[in-house]
Each structure stands twice: as C-alpha cells, then as structure tokens.
Coordinates of N, CA and C in Angstrom, one line a residue:
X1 N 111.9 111.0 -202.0 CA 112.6 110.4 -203.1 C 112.8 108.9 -202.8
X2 N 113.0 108.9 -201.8 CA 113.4 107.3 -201.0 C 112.5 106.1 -201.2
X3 N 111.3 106.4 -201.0 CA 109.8 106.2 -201.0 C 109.4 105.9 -202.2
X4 N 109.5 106.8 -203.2 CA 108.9 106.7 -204.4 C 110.2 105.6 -205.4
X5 N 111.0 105.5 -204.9 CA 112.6 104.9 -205.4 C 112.1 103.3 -205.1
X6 N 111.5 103.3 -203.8 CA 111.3 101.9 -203.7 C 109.9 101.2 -204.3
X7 N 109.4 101.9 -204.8 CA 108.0 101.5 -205.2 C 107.1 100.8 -204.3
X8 N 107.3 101.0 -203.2 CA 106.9 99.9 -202.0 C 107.0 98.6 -201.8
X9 N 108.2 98.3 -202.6 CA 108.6 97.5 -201.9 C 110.3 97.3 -201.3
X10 N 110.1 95.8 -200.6 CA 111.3 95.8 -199.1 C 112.6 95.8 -200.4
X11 N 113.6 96.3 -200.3 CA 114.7 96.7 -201.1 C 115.5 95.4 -201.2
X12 N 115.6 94.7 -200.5 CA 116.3 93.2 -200.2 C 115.9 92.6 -201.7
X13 N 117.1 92.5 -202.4 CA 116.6 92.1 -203.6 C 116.0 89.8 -203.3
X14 N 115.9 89.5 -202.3 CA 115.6 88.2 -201.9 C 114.3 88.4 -201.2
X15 N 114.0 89.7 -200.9 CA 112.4 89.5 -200.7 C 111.5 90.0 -201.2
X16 N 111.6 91.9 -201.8 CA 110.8 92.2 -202.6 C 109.0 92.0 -201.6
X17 N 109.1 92.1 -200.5 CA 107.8 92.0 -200.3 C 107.2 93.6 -200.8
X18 N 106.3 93.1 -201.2 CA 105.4 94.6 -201.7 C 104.4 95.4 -200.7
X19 N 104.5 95.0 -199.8 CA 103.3 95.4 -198.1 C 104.4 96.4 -197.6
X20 N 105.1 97.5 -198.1 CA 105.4 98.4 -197.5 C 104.4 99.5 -197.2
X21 N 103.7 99.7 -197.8 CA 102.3 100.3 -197.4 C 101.1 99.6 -197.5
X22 N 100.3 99.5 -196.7 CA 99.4 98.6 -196.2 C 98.0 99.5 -196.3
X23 N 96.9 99.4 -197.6 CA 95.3 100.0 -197.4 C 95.4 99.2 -196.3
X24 N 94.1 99.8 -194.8 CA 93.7 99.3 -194.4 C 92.0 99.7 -194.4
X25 N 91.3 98.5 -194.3 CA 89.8 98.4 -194.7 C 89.2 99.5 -194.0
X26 N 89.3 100.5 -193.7 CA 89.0 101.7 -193.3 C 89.5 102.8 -194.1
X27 N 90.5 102.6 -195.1 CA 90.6 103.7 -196.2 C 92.2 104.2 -195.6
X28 N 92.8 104.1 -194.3 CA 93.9 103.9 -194.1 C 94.9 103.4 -194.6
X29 N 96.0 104.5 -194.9 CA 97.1 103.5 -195.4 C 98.1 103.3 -193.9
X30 N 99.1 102.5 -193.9 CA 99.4 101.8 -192.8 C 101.3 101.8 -193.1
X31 N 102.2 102.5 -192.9 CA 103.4 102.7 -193.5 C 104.3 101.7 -192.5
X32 N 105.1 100.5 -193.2 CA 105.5 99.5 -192.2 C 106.7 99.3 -192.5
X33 N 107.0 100.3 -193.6 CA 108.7 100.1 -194.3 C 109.5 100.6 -192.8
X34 N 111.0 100.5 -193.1 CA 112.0 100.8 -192.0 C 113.1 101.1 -192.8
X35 N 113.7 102.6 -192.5 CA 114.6 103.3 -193.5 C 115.6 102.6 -192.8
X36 N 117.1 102.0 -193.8 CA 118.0 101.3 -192.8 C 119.4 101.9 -193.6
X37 N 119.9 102.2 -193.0 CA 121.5 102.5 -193.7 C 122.3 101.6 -194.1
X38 N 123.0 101.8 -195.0 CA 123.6 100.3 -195.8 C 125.2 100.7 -194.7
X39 N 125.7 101.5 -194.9 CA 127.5 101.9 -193.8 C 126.4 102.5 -192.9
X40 N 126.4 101.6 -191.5 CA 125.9 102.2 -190.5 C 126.0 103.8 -190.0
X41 N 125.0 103.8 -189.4 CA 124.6 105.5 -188.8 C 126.2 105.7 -187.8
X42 N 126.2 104.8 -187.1 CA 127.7 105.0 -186.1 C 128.9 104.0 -186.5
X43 N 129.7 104.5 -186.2 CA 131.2 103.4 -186.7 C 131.3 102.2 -185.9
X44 N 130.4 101.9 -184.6 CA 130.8 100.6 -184.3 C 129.1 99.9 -184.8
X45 N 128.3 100.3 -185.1 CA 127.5 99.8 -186.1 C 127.1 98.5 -186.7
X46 N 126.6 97.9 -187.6 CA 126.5 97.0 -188.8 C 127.4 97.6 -189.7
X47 N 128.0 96.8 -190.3 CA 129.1 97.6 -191.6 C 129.4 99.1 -191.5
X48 N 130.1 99.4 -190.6 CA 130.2 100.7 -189.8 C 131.7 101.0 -190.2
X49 N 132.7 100.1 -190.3 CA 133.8 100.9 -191.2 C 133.7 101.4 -192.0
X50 N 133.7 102.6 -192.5 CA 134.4 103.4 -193.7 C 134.3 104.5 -193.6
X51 N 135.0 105.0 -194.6 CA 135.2 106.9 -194.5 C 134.5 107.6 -194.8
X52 N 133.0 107.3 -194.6 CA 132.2 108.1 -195.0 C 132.3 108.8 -193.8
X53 N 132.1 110.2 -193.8 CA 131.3 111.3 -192.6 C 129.9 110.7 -192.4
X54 N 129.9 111.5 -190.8 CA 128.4 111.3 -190.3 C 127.4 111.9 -191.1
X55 N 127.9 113.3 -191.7 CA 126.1 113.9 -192.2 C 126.5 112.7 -193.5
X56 N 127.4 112.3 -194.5 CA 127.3 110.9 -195.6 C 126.2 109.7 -195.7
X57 N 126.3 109.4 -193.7 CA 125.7 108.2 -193.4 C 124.3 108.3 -193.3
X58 N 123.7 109.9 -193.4 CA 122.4 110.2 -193.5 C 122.0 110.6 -194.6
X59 N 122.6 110.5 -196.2 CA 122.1 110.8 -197.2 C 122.0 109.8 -198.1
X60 N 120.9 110.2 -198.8 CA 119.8 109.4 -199.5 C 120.6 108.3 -200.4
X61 N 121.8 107.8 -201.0 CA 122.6 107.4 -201.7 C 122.9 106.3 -200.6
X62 N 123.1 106.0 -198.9 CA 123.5 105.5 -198.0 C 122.0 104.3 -197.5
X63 N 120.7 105.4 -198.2 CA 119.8 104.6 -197.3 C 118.2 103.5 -198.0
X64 N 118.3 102.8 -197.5 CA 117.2 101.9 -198.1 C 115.9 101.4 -197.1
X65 N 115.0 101.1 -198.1 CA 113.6 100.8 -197.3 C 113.9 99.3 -197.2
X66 N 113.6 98.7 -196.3 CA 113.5 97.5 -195.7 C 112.2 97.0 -195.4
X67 N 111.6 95.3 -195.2 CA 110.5 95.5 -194.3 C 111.1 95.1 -193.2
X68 N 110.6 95.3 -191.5 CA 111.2 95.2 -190.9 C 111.5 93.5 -190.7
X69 N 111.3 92.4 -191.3 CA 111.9 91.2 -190.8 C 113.3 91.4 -191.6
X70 N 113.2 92.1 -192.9 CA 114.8 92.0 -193.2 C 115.8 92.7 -192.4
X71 N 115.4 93.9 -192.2 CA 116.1 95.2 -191.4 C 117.0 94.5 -190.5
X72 N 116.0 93.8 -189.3 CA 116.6 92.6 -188.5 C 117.8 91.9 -188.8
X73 N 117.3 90.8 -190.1 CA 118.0 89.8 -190.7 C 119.1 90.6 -190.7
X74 N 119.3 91.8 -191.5 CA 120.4 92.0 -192.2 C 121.3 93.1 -191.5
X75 N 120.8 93.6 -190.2 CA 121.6 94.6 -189.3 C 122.6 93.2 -188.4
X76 N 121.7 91.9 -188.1 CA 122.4 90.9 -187.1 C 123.2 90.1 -187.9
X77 N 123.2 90.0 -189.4 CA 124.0 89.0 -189.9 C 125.3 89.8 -190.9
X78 N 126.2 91.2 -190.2 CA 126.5 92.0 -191.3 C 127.8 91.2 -192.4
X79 N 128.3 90.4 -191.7 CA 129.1 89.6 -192.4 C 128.6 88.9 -193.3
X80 N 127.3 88.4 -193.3 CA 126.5 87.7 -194.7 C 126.3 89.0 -195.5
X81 N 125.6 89.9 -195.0 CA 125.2 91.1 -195.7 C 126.1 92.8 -195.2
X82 N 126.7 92.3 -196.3 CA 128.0 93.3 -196.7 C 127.7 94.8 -197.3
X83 N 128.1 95.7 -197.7 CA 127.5 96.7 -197.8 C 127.5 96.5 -199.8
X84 N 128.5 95.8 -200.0 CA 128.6 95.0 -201.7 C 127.0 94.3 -201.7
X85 N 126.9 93.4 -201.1 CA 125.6 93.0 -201.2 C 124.5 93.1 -201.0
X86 N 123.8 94.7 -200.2 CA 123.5 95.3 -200.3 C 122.8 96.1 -201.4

C-alpha cells in the first residue's frame, strides 16, 4: 500500500524525484526508495517525542518513501523537518 501510495516517487514534497524504481537496461527493475518514519522508530530518535506506541511507530499512517539523499537530509536536520512538515 506504501508503494503504490507513493507512485514512485521520493515523498519530500521539495523533491518529488521520480527514480524510486529504476528499469535497468537488462529488463531489471532496481528499488532505491528508503521507508523512513516520520515520529521515529525509537524515542531518542529524529522527532522521537510522542505518545505514539512502538507497534504505532511501525504503521503505515507513520511511514513514508524517501530517496535516500532526503532520508539523510531529513533524519540529520529534524528541527528543520518537523513531523508538521513532513
């Protein structure tokens, strides 16, 4: 559902790169997305305060496809990227 939700592309409404799945010239497809939790997986985390429960922080409503240069961007800068801006 996650997958098909993003249409392949990176969720980051500032990048939208569309290469979450990659043909490659061998008829290969090439999967380069990275599932990232918007309230971190653990409480000391990226935006890891809140009352969500642990099994919470693993369901589908918590999680987005990323490519991975956002993933990065947006796990190291969580005070720019808030779980509101998200």
């Amino acid at each position: 559902m996650l997958l098909a939700s993003s249409g392949g592309y990176c969720q980051n409404p500032s990048c939208n790169n569309p290469d979450l799945f990659l043909l490659l010239s061998e008829g290969n497809i090439s999967n380069i997305y990275e599932g990232a939790h918007i309230v971190a997986e653990k409480k000391n985390g990226p935006r890891g305060k809140s009352s969500l429960s642990t099994l919470e922080r693993d369901e589908f409503e918590n999680i987005i496809l990323l490519c991975a240069n956002c993933h990065t961007t947006i796990d190291k800068n969580p005070k720019i990227f808030t779980r509101i801006s998200l």
